[in-house]
Amino acid sequence: MDRIAVLIPCFNEERTIRKVVTDFKKTLPDAAVYVYDNNSNDRTAAVARDAGAIVRKETLQGKGNVIRRMFREVDAECYIMADGDDTYPAEAAIEMVKRVLEDQADMVVGDRLSSTYFDENKRHFHNFGNALVRKSINKLFKSNIRDIMTGYRAFSYQFVKTFPVLSKGFEIETEMSIHAIDKNMNVANVVVEYRDRPDGSSSKLNTFSDGAKVIRTIVSLFETYKPRAFFSGIALVLFLLAAVFFIPIFINYRKTGLVPNFPTLIVCGFTVIAGLQSFFSGIILHTLRKKDRQDFEKDLIRCQERYTELTKRNERN
């Protein structure tokens, strides 16, 4: 078990990976630096190995798949996750590690948005998307995470070993944030400087397609983690639609005693039934979510026992 493990997922980062590895080894000399190559078609793996990193490979394409592999294979008291594009300063890791090891934070968010991100990042739609996602999630989940989509984070052993990775791509950061909020984990924010990619290094993100994936992920996770609110919202929309079409029919019936639009009345009835089904589905799923939270707490206790066992073994060695 490592004391500190630096995890760097990489895809075609030959231009910057040497500096990233060197900076982290200098800043955290006792840390193990892992570079996971995700089918790069350049010399990323060779350069990282030459710089002193432990290089491993993940053949399933996508950042989420790489992080799943990392979290399964690496045991450490504190994890630092960073990108291989040299956009984050390694020096900030010292404070992030301190928050995990001394302050018992489960996840530390490297907050770019409160520093230089909007000045350094020249992709304006990315800037807008990051701000929108932050406001949406903090509003929906009643949280205060200052940078939802940052790739620079620190984690505790308990977070890494109990986090179910479902996303395959860049939406993984959003999933991490919502998981930490939902499970009432200790989340800290550390402001970090952000610098844009150096010349010759290109982003793998597509503003629109990856942005659409993130939005779908938010909706899906809101349905999963907040089923009562999600399905009650659908039920409310259905009830309002039924009311809009039913009220004119009812007024006409009070005046004339006739129902000229009988098919519309039938549709209104089925719409109300669908709304009731949606409402009670949300109640049932909310009850199941409470049971899931109880099971998670039990898993957390078992994870803590495993962590204690590993740290004692480290001390003996």
Tab-separated table of C-alpha atoms in Angstrom:
chain	number	residue	atom	x	y	z
A	1	MET	CA	0.000	0.000	0.000
A	2	ASP	CA	1.399	3.370	-1.052
A	3	ARG	CA	1.290	6.344	1.264
A	4	ILE	CA	0.454	8.651	-1.655
A	5	ALA	CA	-0.390	7.575	-5.200
A	6	VAL	CA	-0.527	10.010	-8.108
A	7	LEU	CA	-2.874	8.705	-10.813
A	8	ILE	CA	-2.532	10.150	-14.310
A	9	PRO	CA	-4.870	8.874	-17.067
A	10	CYS	CA	-3.337	9.539	-20.499
A	11	PHE	CA	-4.258	9.448	-24.162
A	12	ASN	CA	-1.721	10.917	-26.600
A	13	GLU	CA	0.066	13.208	-24.135
A	14	GLU	CA	3.638	12.689	-25.396
A	15	ARG	CA	4.119	16.451	-25.553
A	16	THR	CA	3.475	17.096	-21.841
A	17	ILE	CA	3.654	13.861	-19.838
A	18	ARG	CA	7.356	14.061	-19.001
A	19	LYS	CA	6.940	17.445	-17.311
A	20	VAL	CA	3.826	16.290	-15.440
A	21	VAL	CA	5.552	13.192	-14.049
A	22	THR	CA	8.724	15.127	-13.189
A	23	ASP	CA	6.786	17.884	-11.422
A	24	PHE	CA	4.842	15.440	-9.247
A	25	LYS	CA	7.953	13.428	-8.368
A	26	LYS	CA	9.654	16.652	-7.326
A	27	THR	CA	6.664	17.967	-5.354
A	28	LEU	CA	5.789	14.611	-3.725
A	29	PRO	CA	9.108	12.706	-3.639
A	30	ASP	CA	7.663	9.837	-1.578
A	31	ALA	CA	4.650	9.323	-3.839
A	32	ALA	CA	4.238	6.559	-6.402
A	33	VAL	CA	3.364	8.091	-9.784
A	34	TYR	CA	1.156	5.893	-11.990
A	35	VAL	CA	0.505	6.664	-15.646
A	36	TYR	CA	-2.302	4.648	-17.248
A	37	ASP	CA	-2.026	4.704	-21.025
A	38	ASN	CA	-5.379	4.519	-22.823
A	39	ASN	CA	-4.378	3.218	-26.278
A	40	SER	CA	-2.157	6.167	-27.173
A	41	ASN	CA	-0.750	6.086	-30.702
A	42	ASP	CA	2.258	8.213	-29.795
A	43	ARG	CA	5.154	7.722	-27.329
A	44	THR	CA	3.202	8.679	-24.187
A	45	ALA	CA	3.909	5.400	-22.372
A	46	ALA	CA	7.618	5.333	-23.252
A	47	VAL	CA	8.171	8.955	-22.233
A	48	ALA	CA	6.312	8.465	-18.937
A	49	ARG	CA	8.333	5.355	-18.130
A	50	ASP	CA	11.559	7.167	-18.953
A	51	ALA	CA	10.513	9.986	-16.585
A	52	GLY	CA	10.187	7.493	-13.729
A	53	ALA	CA	6.465	6.706	-13.693
A	54	ILE	CA	4.911	3.294	-13.173
A	55	VAL	CA	3.198	2.754	-16.536
A	56	ARG	CA	0.151	0.517	-16.997
A	57	LYS	CA	-2.369	0.119	-19.796
A	58	GLU	CA	-6.150	0.227	-20.101
A	59	THR	CA	-7.494	-1.025	-23.439
A	60	LEU	CA	-11.124	0.074	-22.967
A	61	GLN	CA	-11.279	3.575	-24.415
A	62	GLY	CA	-12.536	6.421	-22.248
A	63	LYS	CA	-11.439	8.270	-19.135
A	64	GLY	CA	-14.072	6.605	-16.975
A	65	ASN	CA	-12.758	3.174	-17.953
A	66	VAL	CA	-9.202	4.220	-17.087
A	67	ILE	CA	-10.207	5.529	-13.668
A	68	ARG	CA	-12.134	2.332	-12.949
A	69	ARG	CA	-8.944	0.358	-13.609
A	70	MET	CA	-6.836	2.724	-11.487
A	71	PHE	CA	-9.166	2.570	-8.508
A	72	ARG	CA	-9.276	-1.229	-8.635
A	73	GLU	CA	-5.543	-1.810	-8.907
A	74	VAL	CA	-3.908	0.839	-6.697
A	75	ASP	CA	-4.016	0.865	-2.888
A	76	ALA	CA	-2.950	4.066	-1.138
A	77	GLU	CA	-3.728	6.162	1.901
A	78	CYS	CA	-4.186	9.219	-0.324
A	79	TYR	CA	-4.755	9.459	-4.066
A	80	ILE	CA	-4.038	12.419	-6.317
A	81	MET	CA	-5.767	12.353	-9.703
A	82	ALA	CA	-4.469	14.719	-12.378
A	83	ASP	CA	-4.532	15.009	-16.155
A	84	GLY	CA	-1.443	14.472	-18.277
A	85	ASP	CA	-1.818	17.743	-20.193
A	86	ASP	CA	0.178	19.965	-17.783
A	87	THR	CA	-2.738	22.297	-17.073
A	88	TYR	CA	-2.575	21.866	-13.275
A	89	PRO	CA	0.331	22.844	-10.988
A	90	ALA	CA	1.778	19.885	-9.091
A	91	GLU	CA	2.569	22.195	-6.148
A	92	ALA	CA	-1.126	22.366	-5.218
A	93	ALA	CA	-1.025	18.636	-4.424
A	94	ILE	CA	0.738	19.340	-1.113
A	95	GLU	CA	-2.321	21.146	0.273
A	96	MET	CA	-4.686	18.562	-1.222
A	97	VAL	CA	-2.790	15.684	0.400
A	98	LYS	CA	-2.880	17.517	3.722
A	99	ARG	CA	-6.664	17.840	3.509
A	100	VAL	CA	-7.002	14.069	3.044
A	101	LEU	CA	-4.394	12.780	5.498
A	102	GLU	CA	-4.762	15.379	8.260
A	103	ASP	CA	-8.283	16.780	7.882
A	104	GLN	CA	-9.926	13.456	6.890
A	105	ALA	CA	-11.445	14.813	3.678
A	106	ASP	CA	-12.856	12.096	1.418
A	107	MET	CA	-12.575	14.153	-1.765
A	108	VAL	CA	-10.634	17.354	-2.387
A	109	VAL	CA	-11.660	19.341	-5.439
A	110	GLY	CA	-8.983	21.293	-7.301
A	111	ASP	CA	-11.021	24.437	-7.916
A	112	ARG	CA	-9.973	26.047	-11.231
A	113	LEU	CA	-13.043	28.211	-11.646
A	114	SER	CA	-12.186	30.448	-8.683
A	115	SER	CA	-8.736	31.271	-10.075
A	116	THR	CA	-7.455	31.622	-13.642
A	117	TYR	CA	-9.646	29.217	-15.607
A	118	PHE	CA	-11.850	31.746	-17.376
A	119	ASP	CA	-8.828	33.829	-18.389
A	120	GLU	CA	-6.602	30.951	-19.509
A	121	ASN	CA	-9.163	28.754	-21.268
A	122	LYS	CA	-9.790	30.110	-24.754
A	123	ARG	CA	-12.752	27.787	-25.447
A	124	HIS	CA	-15.678	29.978	-24.452
A	125	PHE	CA	-18.317	27.257	-24.717
A	126	HIS	CA	-16.257	25.178	-22.260
A	127	ASN	CA	-16.265	28.114	-19.861
A	128	PHE	CA	-20.019	28.515	-20.173
A	129	GLY	CA	-20.580	24.748	-19.786
A	130	ASN	CA	-18.438	24.498	-16.654
A	131	ALA	CA	-20.277	27.384	-14.993
A	132	LEU	CA	-23.681	25.974	-16.005
A	133	VAL	CA	-22.911	22.466	-14.715
A	134	ARG	CA	-21.613	23.847	-11.412
A	135	LYS	CA	-24.739	25.939	-10.827
A	136	SER	CA	-27.094	23.123	-11.912
A	137	ILE	CA	-25.619	20.465	-9.643
A	138	ASN	CA	-25.234	22.730	-6.633
A	139	LYS	CA	-28.865	23.767	-7.076
A	140	LEU	CA	-30.278	20.285	-7.672
A	141	PHE	CA	-28.251	18.557	-4.968
A	142	LYS	CA	-27.977	21.473	-2.488
A	143	SER	CA	-24.175	21.403	-2.394
A	144	ASN	CA	-21.264	23.820	-2.593
A	145	ILE	CA	-18.701	22.166	-4.849
A	146	ARG	CA	-16.933	24.995	-6.653
A	147	ASP	CA	-15.671	23.059	-9.674
A	148	ILE	CA	-17.721	20.034	-10.701
A	149	MET	CA	-15.730	18.980	-13.770
A	150	THR	CA	-12.134	19.504	-12.683
A	151	GLY	CA	-9.741	16.643	-13.392
A	152	TYR	CA	-7.514	17.577	-10.445
A	153	ARG	CA	-8.697	15.888	-7.241
A	154	ALA	CA	-7.511	14.073	-4.150
A	155	PHE	CA	-9.280	11.105	-2.573
A	156	SER	CA	-9.225	9.024	0.556
A	157	TYR	CA	-8.900	5.241	0.431
A	158	GLN	CA	-12.528	4.944	1.564
A	159	PHE	CA	-13.807	7.051	-1.326
A	160	VAL	CA	-11.838	5.191	-3.993
A	161	LYS	CA	-12.802	1.715	-2.807
A	162	THR	CA	-16.514	2.469	-2.411
A	163	PHE	CA	-17.071	4.583	-5.529
A	164	PRO	CA	-18.968	2.641	-8.241
A	165	VAL	CA	-17.600	3.910	-11.578
A	166	LEU	CA	-20.431	3.824	-14.134
A	167	SER	CA	-19.381	6.461	-16.670
A	168	LYS	CA	-17.088	5.551	-19.550
A	169	GLY	CA	-15.858	8.986	-20.603
A	170	PHE	CA	-15.252	12.540	-19.430
A	171	GLU	CA	-18.538	12.678	-17.524
A	172	ILE	CA	-16.776	10.714	-14.751
A	173	GLU	CA	-15.922	13.908	-12.830
A	174	THR	CA	-19.611	14.828	-12.611
A	175	GLU	CA	-20.398	11.345	-11.347
A	176	MET	CA	-17.702	11.628	-8.652
A	177	SER	CA	-19.083	14.939	-7.433
A	178	ILE	CA	-22.676	13.741	-7.181
A	179	HIS	CA	-21.626	10.485	-5.485
A	180	ALA	CA	-19.721	12.418	-2.811
A	181	ILE	CA	-22.684	14.752	-2.225
A	182	ASP	CA	-25.238	11.955	-2.037
A	183	LYS	CA	-23.177	9.806	0.343
A	184	ASN	CA	-22.580	12.772	2.669
A	185	MET	CA	-18.816	12.513	2.283
A	186	ASN	CA	-16.407	15.150	3.519
A	187	VAL	CA	-15.670	17.333	0.472
A	188	ALA	CA	-13.074	20.121	0.520
A	189	ASN	CA	-12.265	22.766	-2.101
A	190	VAL	CA	-8.711	23.917	-2.793
A	191	VAL	CA	-8.197	26.782	-5.243
A	192	VAL	CA	-5.601	25.852	-7.889
A	193	GLU	CA	-4.096	27.861	-10.703
A	194	TYR	CA	-5.059	26.739	-14.193
A	195	ARG	CA	-2.957	27.165	-17.308
A	196	ASP	CA	-4.057	26.414	-20.852
A	197	ARG	CA	-2.454	23.592	-22.793
A	198	PRO	CA	0.986	24.374	-24.219
A	199	ASP	CA	1.486	24.685	-27.968
A	200	GLY	CA	1.437	21.317	-29.690
A	201	SER	CA	-0.947	19.758	-27.167
A	202	SER	CA	-4.590	19.368	-28.160
A	203	SER	CA	-7.672	18.731	-26.054
A	204	LYS	CA	-9.561	15.442	-26.419
A	205	LEU	CA	-12.826	17.089	-25.367
A	206	ASN	CA	-15.580	17.901	-27.841
A	207	THR	CA	-17.566	20.826	-26.511
A	208	PHE	CA	-20.964	19.728	-27.807
A	209	SER	CA	-20.876	15.909	-27.760
A	210	ASP	CA	-19.130	15.687	-24.374
A	211	GLY	CA	-21.327	18.484	-23.046
A	212	ALA	CA	-24.417	16.520	-24.086
A	213	LYS	CA	-23.044	13.443	-22.287
A	214	VAL	CA	-22.518	15.459	-19.120
A	215	ILE	CA	-26.089	16.816	-19.252
A	216	ARG	CA	-27.463	13.297	-19.770
A	217	THR	CA	-25.346	12.117	-16.842
A	218	ILE	CA	-26.731	14.856	-14.577
A	219	VAL	CA	-30.325	13.951	-15.492
A	220	SER	CA	-29.653	10.229	-15.064
A	221	LEU	CA	-27.930	10.691	-11.700
A	222	PHE	CA	-30.682	13.019	-10.495
A	223	GLU	CA	-33.182	10.273	-11.345
A	224	THR	CA	-31.022	7.717	-9.509
A	225	TYR	CA	-30.105	9.726	-6.426
A	226	LYS	CA	-33.252	11.869	-6.098
A	227	PRO	CA	-36.060	9.615	-7.400
A	228	ARG	CA	-38.811	11.179	-5.308
A	229	ALA	CA	-38.085	14.678	-6.598
A	230	PHE	CA	-37.536	13.445	-10.180
A	231	PHE	CA	-40.737	11.419	-10.499
A	232	SER	CA	-42.794	13.918	-8.515
A	233	GLY	CA	-41.726	16.530	-11.076
A	234	ILE	CA	-42.928	14.307	-13.913
A	235	ALA	CA	-46.183	13.685	-12.043
A	236	LEU	CA	-46.715	17.420	-11.578
A	237	VAL	CA	-46.232	18.058	-15.310
A	238	LEU	CA	-48.738	15.310	-16.162
A	239	PHE	CA	-51.292	16.659	-13.661
A	240	LEU	CA	-50.938	20.172	-15.096
A	241	LEU	CA	-51.381	18.904	-18.663
A	242	ALA	CA	-54.497	16.985	-17.656
A	243	ALA	CA	-55.862	20.062	-15.871
A	244	VAL	CA	-55.278	22.352	-18.869
A	245	PHE	CA	-57.413	20.133	-21.128
A	246	PHE	CA	-59.932	19.078	-18.475
A	247	ILE	CA	-60.937	22.530	-17.163
A	248	PRO	CA	-62.601	23.725	-20.470
A	249	ILE	CA	-64.487	20.416	-20.660
A	250	PHE	CA	-65.682	20.794	-17.068
A	251	ILE	CA	-66.760	24.417	-17.601
A	252	ASN	CA	-68.709	23.430	-20.703
A	253	TYR	CA	-70.340	20.562	-18.807
A	254	ARG	CA	-71.460	22.910	-16.007
A	255	LYS	CA	-73.043	25.242	-18.561
A	256	THR	CA	-74.683	22.759	-20.946
A	257	GLY	CA	-74.653	19.366	-19.200
A	258	LEU	CA	-72.865	17.944	-22.253
A	259	VAL	CA	-69.356	16.593	-22.878
A	260	PRO	CA	-68.617	17.300	-26.566
A	261	ASN	CA	-64.934	16.312	-26.364
A	262	PHE	CA	-65.281	12.883	-24.823
A	263	PRO	CA	-61.984	11.475	-26.266
A	264	THR	CA	-60.097	14.394	-24.673
A	265	LEU	CA	-61.714	13.561	-21.324
A	266	ILE	CA	-60.535	9.950	-21.637
A	267	VAL	CA	-56.981	11.073	-22.430
A	268	CYS	CA	-57.071	13.385	-19.397
A	269	GLY	CA	-58.061	10.420	-17.228
A	270	PHE	CA	-55.177	8.289	-18.496
A	271	THR	CA	-52.792	11.229	-18.022
A	272	VAL	CA	-53.849	11.541	-14.380
A	273	ILE	CA	-53.332	7.787	-13.908
A	274	ALA	CA	-49.842	8.076	-15.435
A	275	GLY	CA	-49.111	10.972	-13.063
A	276	LEU	CA	-50.191	8.902	-10.065
A	277	GLN	CA	-48.014	6.006	-11.219
A	278	SER	CA	-45.049	8.333	-11.567
A	279	PHE	CA	-45.622	9.839	-8.108
A	280	PHE	CA	-45.862	6.481	-6.327
A	281	SER	CA	-42.896	5.132	-8.320
A	282	GLY	CA	-40.860	7.988	-6.867
A	283	ILE	CA	-42.025	7.102	-3.340
A	284	ILE	CA	-41.072	3.434	-3.790
A	285	LEU	CA	-37.679	4.221	-5.312
A	286	HIS	CA	-37.001	6.736	-2.523
A	287	THR	CA	-37.566	3.960	0.015
A	288	LEU	CA	-35.171	1.693	-1.881
A	289	ARG	CA	-32.595	4.503	-1.951
A	290	LYS	CA	-32.762	4.717	1.844
A	291	LYS	CA	-31.966	1.008	2.011
A	292	ASP	CA	-29.090	1.544	-0.432
A	293	ARG	CA	-27.686	4.265	1.839
A	294	GLN	CA	-27.782	1.854	4.775
A	295	ASP	CA	-25.933	-0.791	2.745
A	296	PHE	CA	-23.351	1.784	1.680
A	297	GLU	CA	-22.610	2.689	5.299
A	298	LYS	CA	-21.980	-0.999	6.018
A	299	ASP	CA	-19.636	-1.184	3.015
A	300	LEU	CA	-17.853	1.906	4.338
A	301	ILE	CA	-17.279	0.213	7.698
A	302	ARG	CA	-15.808	-2.867	5.975
A	303	CYS	CA	-13.633	-0.597	3.830
A	304	GLN	CA	-12.382	1.195	6.947
A	305	GLU	CA	-11.450	-2.142	8.509
A	306	ARG	CA	-9.528	-3.102	5.378
A	307	TYR	CA	-7.782	0.287	5.383
A	308	THR	CA	-6.746	-0.145	9.023
A	309	GLU	CA	-5.385	-3.602	8.243
A	310	LEU	CA	-3.310	-2.310	5.316
A	311	THR	CA	-1.879	0.649	7.236
A	312	LYS	CA	-0.856	-1.613	10.139
A	313	ARG	CA	0.843	-3.938	7.654
A	314	ASN	CA	2.697	-0.939	6.208
A	315	GLU	CA	3.883	0.077	9.663
A	316	ARG	CA	5.189	-3.435	10.390
A	317	ASN	CA	7.082	-3.481	7.105
